[in-house]
PDB file of C-alpha atoms in Angstrom:
ATOM      1  CA  MET F 647      42.639  14.550 -38.130  1.00 49.00           C
ATOM      2  CA  GLU F 648      40.047  14.689 -40.884  1.00 52.00           C
ATOM      3  CA  TRP F 649      37.562  11.577 -39.170  1.00 50.00           C
ATOM      4  CA  ILE F 650      36.572  13.898 -36.691  1.00 51.00           C
ATOM      5  CA  LYS F 651      35.251  16.383 -38.877  1.00 55.00           C
ATOM      6  CA  GLN F 652      33.782  13.779 -41.162  1.00 56.00           C
ATOM      7  CA  ALA F 653      32.051  12.086 -38.245  1.00 56.00           C
ATOM      8  CA  LEU F 654      30.873  15.628 -36.898  1.00 57.00           C
ATOM      9  CA  ASP F 655      29.632  16.884 -40.563  1.00 60.00           C
ATOM     10  CA  ARG F 656      27.741  13.484 -40.194  1.00 61.00           C
ATOM     11  CA  ALA F 657      25.974  14.165 -37.071  1.00 59.00           C
ATOM     12  CA  ARG F 658      25.165  17.579 -38.712  1.00 60.00           C
ATOM     13  CA  ASP F 659      24.080  16.260 -41.676  1.00 64.00           C
ATOM     14  CA  GLU F 660      21.433  13.202 -39.910  1.00 61.00           C
ATOM     15  CA  ARG F 661      20.133  15.830 -37.712  1.00 60.00           C
ATOM     16  CA  GLY F 662      18.854  17.584 -41.143  1.00 59.00           C
ATOM     17  CA  HIS F 663      20.115  20.685 -40.438  1.00 52.00           C
ATOM     18  CA  SER F 664      21.352  23.431 -43.171  1.00 42.00           C
ATOM     19  CA  SER F 665      22.866  26.407 -43.345  1.00 42.00           C
ATOM     20  CA  ASP F 666      19.084  28.345 -44.039  1.00 44.00           C
ATOM     21  CA  ALA F 667      17.556  26.540 -41.559  1.00 43.00           C
ATOM     22  CA  ASN F 668      20.376  27.919 -39.254  1.00 46.00           C
ATOM     23  CA  SER F 669      20.118  31.564 -40.810  1.00 41.00           C
ATOM     24  CA  ARG F 670      15.778  31.422 -40.547  1.00 40.00           C
ATOM     25  CA  GLN F 671      17.013  30.122 -36.572  1.00 44.00           C
ATOM     26  CA  ALA F 672      19.449  32.849 -36.298  1.00 42.00           C
ATOM     27  CA  GLN F 673      16.372  35.309 -36.557  1.00 42.00           C
ATOM     28  CA  LYS F 674      14.473  34.756 -34.635  1.00 40.00           C
ATOM     29  CA  PRO F 675      13.677  36.310 -31.162  1.00 38.00           C
ATOM     30  CA  SER F 676      14.751  34.154 -28.289  1.00 43.00           C
ATOM     31  CA  ARG F 677      15.080  34.543 -24.608  1.00 40.00           C
ATOM     32  CA  GLY F 678      19.026  34.101 -24.739  1.00 47.00           C
ATOM     33  CA  SER F 679      19.209  36.526 -27.538  1.00 49.00           C
ATOM     34  CA  HIS F 680      22.720  37.937 -26.704  1.00 52.00           C
ATOM     35  CA  VAL F 681      22.839  41.329 -25.383  1.00 49.00           C
ATOM     36  CA  LYS F 682      26.383  43.815 -25.531  1.00 53.00           C
ATOM     37  CA  ALA F 683      27.998  44.300 -21.839  1.00 51.00           C
ATOM     38  CA  PRO F 684      29.186  48.242 -21.884  1.00 47.00           C
ATOM     39  CA  ALA F 685      32.456  48.274 -23.436  1.00 50.00           C
ATOM     40  CA  GLU F 686      33.360  50.998 -20.597  1.00 46.00           C
ATOM     41  CA  GLN F 687      31.471  49.230 -17.452  1.00 57.00           C
ATOM     42  CA  LYS F 688      34.074  47.916 -15.268  1.00 65.00           C
ATOM     43  CA  VAL F 689      32.528  44.614 -13.388  1.00 67.00           C
ATOM     44  CA  VAL F 690      32.647  45.391  -9.569  1.00 63.00           C
ATOM     45  CA  TYR F 691      32.452  42.521  -6.971  1.00 65.00           C
ATOM     46  CA  SER F 692      30.959  43.207  -4.277  1.00 63.00           C
ATOM     47  CA  GLN F 693      29.679  40.308  -2.778  1.00 78.00           C
ATOM     48  CA  THR F 694      31.991  37.863  -4.884  1.00 89.00           C
ATOM     49  CA  ARG F 695      34.639  35.644  -3.378  1.00 90.00           C
ATOM     50  CA  ARG F 696      37.729  37.111  -4.384  1.00 90.00           C
ATOM     51  CA  LEU F 697      40.521  34.925  -4.801  1.00 89.00           C
ATOM     52  CA  ASN F 698      44.375  35.959  -4.259  1.00 87.00           C
ATOM     53  CA  ILE F 699      45.749  33.088  -6.883  1.00 88.00           C
ATOM     54  CA  SER F 700      49.489  32.479  -7.293  1.00 86.00           C
ATOM     55  CA  VAL F 701      50.455  32.730 -11.106  1.00 89.00           C
ATOM     56  CA  ASP F 702      52.575  30.052 -10.354  1.00 91.00           C
ATOM     57  CA  HIS F 703      49.972  27.376  -8.981  1.00 92.00           C
ATOM     58  CA  LEU F 704      48.287  28.266 -12.353  1.00 91.00           C
ATOM     59  CA  ARG F 705      51.201  27.688 -14.545  1.00 90.00           C
ATOM     60  CA  GLN F 706      51.819  24.413 -12.548  1.00 91.00           C
ATOM     61  CA  ASN F 707      48.062  23.445 -13.805  1.00 90.00           C
ATOM     62  CA  ARG F 708      48.557  24.537 -17.174  1.00 92.00           C
ATOM     63  CA  VAL F 709      46.307  27.511 -16.922  1.00 92.00           C
ATOM     64  CA  ILE F 710      46.402  30.547 -18.550  1.00 91.00           C
ATOM     65  CA  SER F 711      47.977  33.299 -16.509  1.00 83.00           C
ATOM     66  CA  GLY F 712      48.759  35.591 -19.020  1.00 78.00           C
ATOM     67  CA  LEU F 713      48.421  37.291 -22.402  1.00 71.00           C
ATOM     68  CA  SER F 714      52.258  35.785 -22.757  1.00 74.00           C
ATOM     69  CA  ASP F 715      51.286  32.003 -22.161  1.00 71.00           C
ATOM     70  CA  PRO F 716      52.146  30.312 -25.311  1.00 75.00           C
ATOM     71  CA  ILE F 717      48.288  28.752 -25.490  1.00 85.00           C
ATOM     72  CA  VAL F 718      46.534  31.722 -25.563  1.00 90.00           C
ATOM     73  CA  GLN F 719      46.407  32.084 -28.845  1.00 89.00           C
ATOM     74  CA  GLN F 720      45.190  28.665 -29.634  1.00 89.00           C
ATOM     75  CA  TYR F 721      42.444  29.390 -27.209  1.00 93.00           C
ATOM     76  CA  ASN F 722      41.584  32.922 -28.403  1.00 93.00           C
ATOM     77  CA  MET F 723      41.112  31.263 -31.953  1.00 92.00           C
ATOM     78  CA  LEU F 724      38.398  28.882 -29.929  1.00 94.00           C
ATOM     79  CA  ARG F 725      37.152  31.472 -28.410  1.00 95.00           C
ATOM     80  CA  THR F 726      36.380  33.039 -32.046  1.00 95.00           C
ATOM     81  CA  HIS F 727      34.888  30.243 -33.016  1.00 94.00           C
ATOM     82  CA  VAL F 728      32.822  29.607 -29.799  1.00 96.00           C
ATOM     83  CA  VAL F 729      31.733  33.467 -29.994  1.00 96.00           C
ATOM     84  CA  GLN F 730      30.818  33.495 -33.583  1.00 96.00           C
ATOM     85  CA  ARG F 731      28.360  30.415 -33.111  1.00 96.00           C
ATOM     86  CA  MET F 732      26.718  31.166 -29.907  1.00 96.00           C
ATOM     87  CA  ARG F 733      25.645  34.696 -31.335  1.00 95.00           C
ATOM     88  CA  ALA F 734      24.531  33.533 -34.822  1.00 96.00           C
ATOM     89  CA  ASN F 735      22.343  31.001 -33.056  1.00 96.00           C
ATOM     90  CA  ASN F 736      21.311  32.751 -30.720  1.00 95.00           C
ATOM     91  CA  TRP F 737      22.989  30.339 -27.412  1.00 96.00           C
ATOM     92  CA  ARG F 738      23.403  31.268 -24.137  1.00 95.00           C
ATOM     93  CA  SER F 739      25.169  28.167 -22.985  1.00 97.00           C
ATOM     94  CA  LEU F 740      27.757  25.767 -24.050  1.00 98.00           C
ATOM     95  CA  ALA F 741      28.426  22.167 -21.997  1.00 98.00           C
ATOM     96  CA  ILE F 742      32.302  21.193 -21.955  1.00 98.00           C
ATOM     97  CA  THR F 743      32.309  17.339 -21.907  1.00 98.00           C
ATOM     98  CA  SER F 744      34.509  14.696 -23.136  1.00 97.00           C
ATOM     99  CA  PRO F 745      34.003  10.619 -24.457  1.00 96.00           C
ATOM    100  CA  ILE F 746      36.096   9.370 -21.563  1.00 94.00           C
ATOM    101  CA  GLU F 747      38.381  10.157 -18.999  1.00 92.00           C
ATOM    102  CA  GLY F 748      41.319  12.128 -19.740  1.00 90.00           C
ATOM    103  CA  ALA F 749      41.053  14.754 -22.272  1.00 92.00           C
ATOM    104  CA  GLY F 750      41.555  17.208 -20.743  1.00 93.00           C
ATOM    105  CA  LYS F 751      37.754  18.832 -20.743  1.00 96.00           C
ATOM    106  CA  THR F 752      38.124  20.586 -17.100  1.00 97.00           C
ATOM    107  CA  LEU F 753      41.140  22.432 -18.242  1.00 96.00           C
ATOM    108  CA  THR F 754      39.451  23.395 -22.011  1.00 96.00           C
ATOM    109  CA  ALA F 755      36.826  24.582 -20.200  1.00 98.00           C
ATOM    110  CA  ILE F 756      38.684  26.748 -17.758  1.00 97.00           C
ATOM    111  CA  ASN F 757      40.709  28.236 -20.329  1.00 96.00           C
ATOM    112  CA  LEU F 758      38.147  28.822 -22.771  1.00 97.00           C
ATOM    113  CA  ALA F 759      36.464  30.733 -19.380  1.00 98.00           C
ATOM    114  CA  ILE F 760      39.291  32.922 -19.505  1.00 96.00           C
ATOM    115  CA  CYS F 761      39.227  33.585 -22.924  1.00 96.00           C
ATOM    116  CA  LEU F 762      35.997  34.531 -23.448  1.00 97.00           C
ATOM    117  CA  ALA F 763      36.116  36.665 -20.273  1.00 96.00           C
ATOM    118  CA  ARG F 764      38.732  39.074 -21.971  1.00 93.00           C
ATOM    119  CA  GLU F 765      36.117  40.315 -24.336  1.00 92.00           C
ATOM    120  CA  VAL F 766      33.771  42.977 -22.956  1.00 91.00           C
ATOM    121  CA  ASN F 767      30.801  42.374 -24.543  1.00 91.00           C
ATOM    122  CA  HIS F 768      29.307  40.118 -22.340  1.00 94.00           C
ATOM    123  CA  THR F 769      30.641  38.768 -18.859  1.00 96.00           C
ATOM    124  CA  VAL F 770      30.961  34.284 -18.325  1.00 98.00           C
ATOM    125  CA  LEU F 771      29.910  32.177 -15.638  1.00 98.00           C
ATOM    126  CA  LEU F 772      31.668  28.720 -15.292  1.00 98.00           C
ATOM    127  CA  VAL F 773      29.755  26.116 -13.373  1.00 98.00           C
ATOM    128  CA  ASP F 774      31.254  23.068 -12.282  1.00 98.00           C
ATOM    129  CA  LEU F 775      28.920  20.256 -13.115  1.00 97.00           C
ATOM    130  CA  ASP F 776      30.935  16.906 -13.039  1.00 97.00           C
ATOM    131  CA  LEU F 777      29.138  15.959  -9.535  1.00 96.00           C
ATOM    132  CA  LYS F 778      31.122  12.716  -8.831  1.00 94.00           C
ATOM    133  CA  ARG F 779      34.630  14.474  -9.966  1.00 95.00           C
ATOM    134  CA  PRO F 780      34.184  18.361  -9.269  1.00 96.00           C
ATOM    135  CA  ARG F 781      38.081  19.391  -9.823  1.00 95.00           C
ATOM    136  CA  ILE F 782      37.607  23.098 -11.135  1.00 97.00           C
ATOM    137  CA  ARG F 783      38.354  24.800  -7.864  1.00 95.00           C
ATOM    138  CA  GLN F 784      41.555  22.636  -7.601  1.00 94.00           C
ATOM    139  CA  TYR F 785      42.863  24.478 -10.802  1.00 95.00           C
ATOM    140  CA  PHE F 786      42.605  27.771  -8.765  1.00 95.00           C
ATOM    141  CA  SER F 787      43.505  27.095  -5.236  1.00 90.00           C
ATOM    142  CA  ASP F 788      44.189  24.524  -2.881  1.00 89.00           C
ATOM    143  CA  GLU F 789      41.897  26.074  -0.327  1.00 89.00           C
ATOM    144  CA  ASP F 790      38.472  23.629   0.555  1.00 91.00           C
ATOM    145  CA  LEU F 791      36.351  26.235  -0.738  1.00 92.00           C
ATOM    146  CA  PRO F 792      32.198  25.022  -0.430  1.00 94.00           C
ATOM    147  CA  GLY F 793      30.360  24.326  -3.665  1.00 95.00           C
ATOM    148  CA  ILE F 794      27.810  23.433  -5.470  1.00 96.00           C
ATOM    149  CA  SER F 795      26.767  20.274  -3.872  1.00 95.00           C
ATOM    150  CA  ASP F 796      26.635  22.372  -0.391  1.00 95.00           C
ATOM    151  CA  TYR F 797      24.078  24.471  -2.108  1.00 95.00           C
ATOM    152  CA  LEU F 798      22.238  20.893  -3.368  1.00 94.00           C
ATOM    153  CA  ILE F 799      22.834  18.682  -0.219  1.00 92.00           C
ATOM    154  CA  GLU F 800      22.814  21.061   2.771  1.00 91.00           C
ATOM    155  CA  ASP F 801      21.158  24.214   0.677  1.00 90.00           C
ATOM    156  CA  ALA F 802      24.295  26.268   1.692  1.00 94.00           C
ATOM    157  CA  ALA F 803      23.282  30.106   0.209  1.00 94.00           C
ATOM    158  CA  LEU F 804      24.367  29.839  -3.377  1.00 93.00           C
ATOM    159  CA  ALA F 805      25.891  33.522  -2.959  1.00 92.00           C
ATOM    160  CA  ASP F 806      28.635  32.724  -0.853  1.00 94.00           C
ATOM    161  CA  LEU F 807      29.426  30.076  -3.301  1.00 96.00           C
ATOM    162  CA  PHE F 808      30.578  32.059  -5.881  1.00 96.00           C
ATOM    163  CA  PHE F 809      34.153  33.445  -6.824  1.00 96.00           C
ATOM    164  CA  ASN F 810      36.327  34.822  -9.093  1.00 95.00           C
ATOM    165  CA  PRO F 811      39.719  33.938  -9.996  1.00 94.00           C
ATOM    166  CA  GLY F 812      40.884  37.256 -10.992  1.00 91.00           C
ATOM    167  CA  VAL F 813      39.693  37.640 -13.962  1.00 92.00           C
ATOM    168  CA  GLU F 814      37.413  40.517 -14.596  1.00 92.00           C
ATOM    169  CA  ARG F 815      34.445  39.484 -15.571  1.00 95.00           C
ATOM    170  CA  LEU F 816      34.847  36.044 -14.866  1.00 96.00           C
ATOM    171  CA  VAL F 817      32.798  34.441 -11.741  1.00 97.00           C
ATOM    172  CA  VAL F 818      33.029  30.539 -10.968  1.00 98.00           C
ATOM    173  CA  LEU F 819      30.234  28.349  -9.111  1.00 97.00           C
ATOM    174  CA  PRO F 820      33.164  24.894  -8.422  1.00 97.00           C
ATOM    175  CA  GLY F 821      31.994  22.019  -7.162  1.00 96.00           C
ATOM    176  CA  HIS F 822      32.916  20.485  -3.650  1.00 93.00           C
ATOM    177  CA  LYS F 823      31.964  17.207  -2.632  1.00 93.00           C
ATOM    178  CA  SER F 824      31.021  13.782  -4.695  1.00 93.00           C
ATOM    179  CA  LEU F 825      27.673  13.280  -5.381  1.00 93.00           C
ATOM    180  CA  ILE F 826      26.588   9.341  -6.046  1.00 90.00           C
ATOM    181  CA  HIS F 827      23.236   9.963  -7.703  1.00 92.00           C
ATOM    182  CA  SER F 828      24.225  12.632 -10.280  1.00 95.00           C
ATOM    183  CA  SER F 829      22.054  12.361 -12.976  1.00 94.00           C
ATOM    184  CA  GLU F 830      19.022  12.445 -10.956  1.00 95.00           C
ATOM    185  CA  MET F 831      20.455  15.472  -8.627  1.00 94.00           C
ATOM    186  CA  LEU F 832      21.152  17.283 -12.375  1.00 95.00           C
ATOM    187  CA  SER F 833      17.528  16.708 -13.580  1.00 93.00           C
ATOM    188  CA  SER F 834      16.393  17.430 -10.553  1.00 95.00           C
ATOM    189  CA  PRO F 835      13.790  20.621 -10.003  1.00 95.00           C
ATOM    190  CA  LYS F 836      16.381  22.035  -7.726  1.00 95.00           C
ATOM    191  CA  VAL F 837      19.002  22.555 -10.626  1.00 95.00           C
ATOM    192  CA  VAL F 838      17.012  23.176 -12.945  1.00 95.00           C
ATOM    193  CA  SER F 839      15.580  26.116 -11.822  1.00 95.00           C
ATOM    194  CA  LEU F 840      19.187  27.079 -10.755  1.00 95.00           C
ATOM    195  CA  VAL F 841      19.909  26.745 -14.446  1.00 95.00           C
ATOM    196  CA  ASP F 842      17.599  28.710 -15.792  1.00 95.00           C
ATOM    197  CA  ASP F 843      18.275  31.488 -13.237  1.00 94.00           C
ATOM    198  CA  LEU F 844      21.884  30.713 -13.896  1.00 95.00           C
ATOM    199  CA  LYS F 845      21.853  31.496 -18.020  1.00 94.00           C
ATOM    200  CA  ASN F 846      18.904  34.554 -17.807  1.00 91.00           C
ATOM    201  CA  ARG F 847      19.605  36.987 -14.633  1.00 90.00           C
ATOM    202  CA  TYR F 848      22.067  38.751 -17.415  1.00 90.00           C
ATOM    203  CA  PRO F 849      21.270  38.653 -20.684  1.00 88.00           C
ATOM    204  CA  ALA F 850      24.975  39.658 -21.524  1.00 91.00           C
ATOM    205  CA  ARG F 851      25.987  36.550 -19.366  1.00 96.00           C
ATOM    206  CA  ILE F 852      27.980  33.472 -21.151  1.00 98.00           C
ATOM    207  CA  VAL F 853      27.520  29.858 -18.913  1.00 98.00           C
ATOM    208  CA  LEU F 854      29.516  27.203 -19.234  1.00 99.00           C
ATOM    209  CA  PHE F 855      28.832  24.112 -18.121  1.00 98.00           C
ATOM    210  CA  ASP F 856      31.728  21.275 -16.763  1.00 98.00           C
ATOM    211  CA  LEU F 857      30.496  18.429 -17.168  1.00 98.00           C
ATOM    212  CA  PRO F 858      31.188  14.451 -16.337  1.00 97.00           C
ATOM    213  CA  PRO F 859      32.589  12.299 -20.081  1.00 97.00           C
ATOM    214  CA  VAL F 860      29.587  11.710 -22.095  1.00 96.00           C
ATOM    215  CA  LEU F 861      30.089   7.969 -21.933  1.00 96.00           C
ATOM    216  CA  ALA F 862      31.033   7.491 -18.239  1.00 93.00           C
ATOM    217  CA  CYS F 863      27.868   7.992 -17.371  1.00 94.00           C
ATOM    218  CA  ASP F 864      24.469   9.441 -17.989  1.00 95.00           C
ATOM    219  CA  ASP F 865      24.841  12.519 -16.377  1.00 96.00           C
ATOM    220  CA  VAL F 866      25.307  14.695 -20.075  1.00 97.00           C
ATOM    221  CA  LEU F 867      22.099  13.291 -21.489  1.00 96.00           C
ATOM    222  CA  ALA F 868      19.825  14.015 -18.426  1.00 95.00           C
ATOM    223  CA  PHE F 869      21.806  17.511 -18.416  1.00 96.00           C
ATOM    224  CA  SER F 870      21.342  17.752 -22.179  1.00 96.00           C
ATOM    225  CA  PRO F 871      17.539  19.806 -22.359  1.00 95.00           C
ATOM    226  CA  TYR F 872      18.877  22.468 -20.354  1.00 96.00           C
ATOM    227  CA  PHE F 873      22.007  23.632 -22.249  1.00 97.00           C
ATOM    228  CA  ASP F 874      22.392  25.659 -25.469  1.00 97.00           C
ATOM    229  CA  SER F 875      25.080  23.625 -27.123  1.00 97.00           C
ATOM    230  CA  VAL F 876      28.278  21.274 -26.296  1.00 98.00           C
ATOM    231  CA  LEU F 877      31.972  21.197 -26.944  1.00 97.00           C
ATOM    232  CA  LEU F 878      33.685  17.992 -27.205  1.00 96.00           C
ATOM    233  CA  VAL F 879      37.335  17.278 -26.142  1.00 96.00           C
ATOM    234  CA  ALA F 880      39.137  14.556 -27.242  1.00 94.00           C
ATOM    235  CA  GLU F 881      43.058  13.628 -27.020  1.00 90.00           C
ATOM    236  CA  GLU F 882      44.865  12.676 -29.915  1.00 86.00           C
ATOM    237  CA  GLY F 883      46.332   9.006 -29.258  1.00 85.00           C
ATOM    238  CA  GLY F 884      43.565   8.830 -26.042  1.00 88.00           C
ATOM    239  CA  THR F 885      40.178   8.744 -27.490  1.00 91.00           C
ATOM    240  CA  SER F 886      39.729   5.779 -30.104  1.00 92.00           C
ATOM    241  CA  LYS F 887      37.452   6.980 -33.469  1.00 92.00           C
ATOM    242  CA  ALA F 888      34.546   4.112 -32.033  1.00 95.00           C
ATOM    243  CA  ASP F 889      33.910   6.484 -28.309  1.00 95.00           C
ATOM    244  CA  LEU F 890      33.958   9.619 -30.654  1.00 94.00           C
ATOM    245  CA  LYS F 891      31.879   8.163 -32.817  1.00 94.00           C
ATOM    246  CA  ARG F 892      29.387   6.580 -29.797  1.00 95.00           C
ATOM    247  CA  SER F 893      29.674  10.307 -28.129  1.00 96.00           C
ATOM    248  CA  ILE F 894      28.632  12.040 -30.693  1.00 95.00           C
ATOM    249  CA  GLU F 895      25.535   9.535 -31.800  1.00 95.00           C
ATOM    250  CA  LEU F 896      24.555   9.821 -27.841  1.00 96.00           C
ATOM    251  CA  LEU F 897      24.529  14.129 -28.337  1.00 95.00           C
ATOM    252  CA  GLU F 898      22.794  13.694 -31.895  1.00 92.00           C
ATOM    253  CA  LYS F 899      19.799  15.528 -30.653  1.00 92.00           C
ATOM    254  CA  THR F 900      21.848  18.302 -29.641  1.00 94.00           C
ATOM    255  CA  GLU F 901      23.958  20.594 -31.022  1.00 96.00           C
ATOM    256  CA  ILE F 902      27.757  20.055 -31.168  1.00 96.00           C
ATOM    257  CA  ILE F 903      29.740  23.381 -31.727  1.00 95.00           C
ATOM    258  CA  GLY F 904      32.395  21.647 -32.820  1.00 93.00           C
ATOM    259  CA  THR F 905      35.240  19.356 -31.316  1.00 92.00           C
ATOM    260  CA  VAL F 906      39.069  20.457 -29.707  1.00 92.00           C
ATOM    261  CA  LEU F 907      42.005  17.837 -30.014  1.00 90.00           C
ATOM    262  CA  ASN F 908      44.005  17.991 -27.242  1.00 86.00           C
ATOM    263  CA  LYS F 909      47.906  16.395 -27.649  1.00 74.00           C
ATOM    264  CA  SER F 910      47.697  17.043 -31.318  1.00 69.00           C
ATOM    265  CA  ARG F 911      50.965  15.876 -32.897  1.00 64.00           C
ATOM    266  CA  HIS F 912      49.811  18.327 -36.101  1.00 63.00           C
ATOM    267  CA  ASN F 913      50.156  21.694 -33.954  1.00 55.00           C
ATOM    268  CA  ARG F 914      52.870  22.877 -32.045  1.00 50.00           C
ATOM    269  CA  GLN F 915      50.790  24.247 -29.342  1.00 53.00           C
ATOM    270  CA  GLY F 916      49.235  20.014 -28.647  1.00 52.00           C
ATOM    271  CA  TYR F 917      45.545  21.558 -29.464  1.00 56.00           C
ATOM    272  CA  SER F 918      43.638  21.401 -32.512  1.00 60.00           C
ATOM    273  CA  TYR F 919      39.832  22.760 -32.953  1.00 61.00           C
ATOM    274  CA  TYR F 920      37.349  20.822 -35.686  1.00 63.00           C
TER     275      TYR F 920
END
């Protein structure tokens, strides 16, 4: 899909970013600078809920459940691209979105988070900020677990909402109830304060935000000041050139780390990265 690469290149050119500028930016100190976690350090979850997740449940939902999964290598390649770009630019947070619904952004966010967490240099926090249609929890469990909406609306204790899905170095902050006024909530002082804490509490943490589709509502634009970069997920045969182009235009002031093309006919795993 050469047109995807051309659209991304054009967007980068219009922002006036050059490789020299990126190099200078990477050399600047940042509060988001990556600090490697000690390789021998084992994460102990003494307060975070640990879910006993069925492997069959994960497989039914196409979530990576082991190193033998056919899609693992493709997500490992995506992980490498993402980590290299984030380290080069001192980025700590990544939003995952798509132009329209049905492209597979949430599953991409989950599987990317799992592969990222398998590296010992950092921990990973996956946050469901698709407040209108929170779905991350369903990929892991059929339980009616509390989530971020309970914290935002009912002042639930934040510590009671996180769970570990059985993957070391990965913690999930799920959604729960659908929130109608989601864009206003995403730019509220309570969310801004929460996100700042999530990104900066641990120096070796990468935070992934699963956000709604760009063209479905204004949530991504409202939240864009609070993430470092964004990954676009498109579906071959489902995402039109016009929708992808419009999404890139709307995200012109953000750092687009790349585009994932799901269900690609040009890749036997149904996945490509640009």
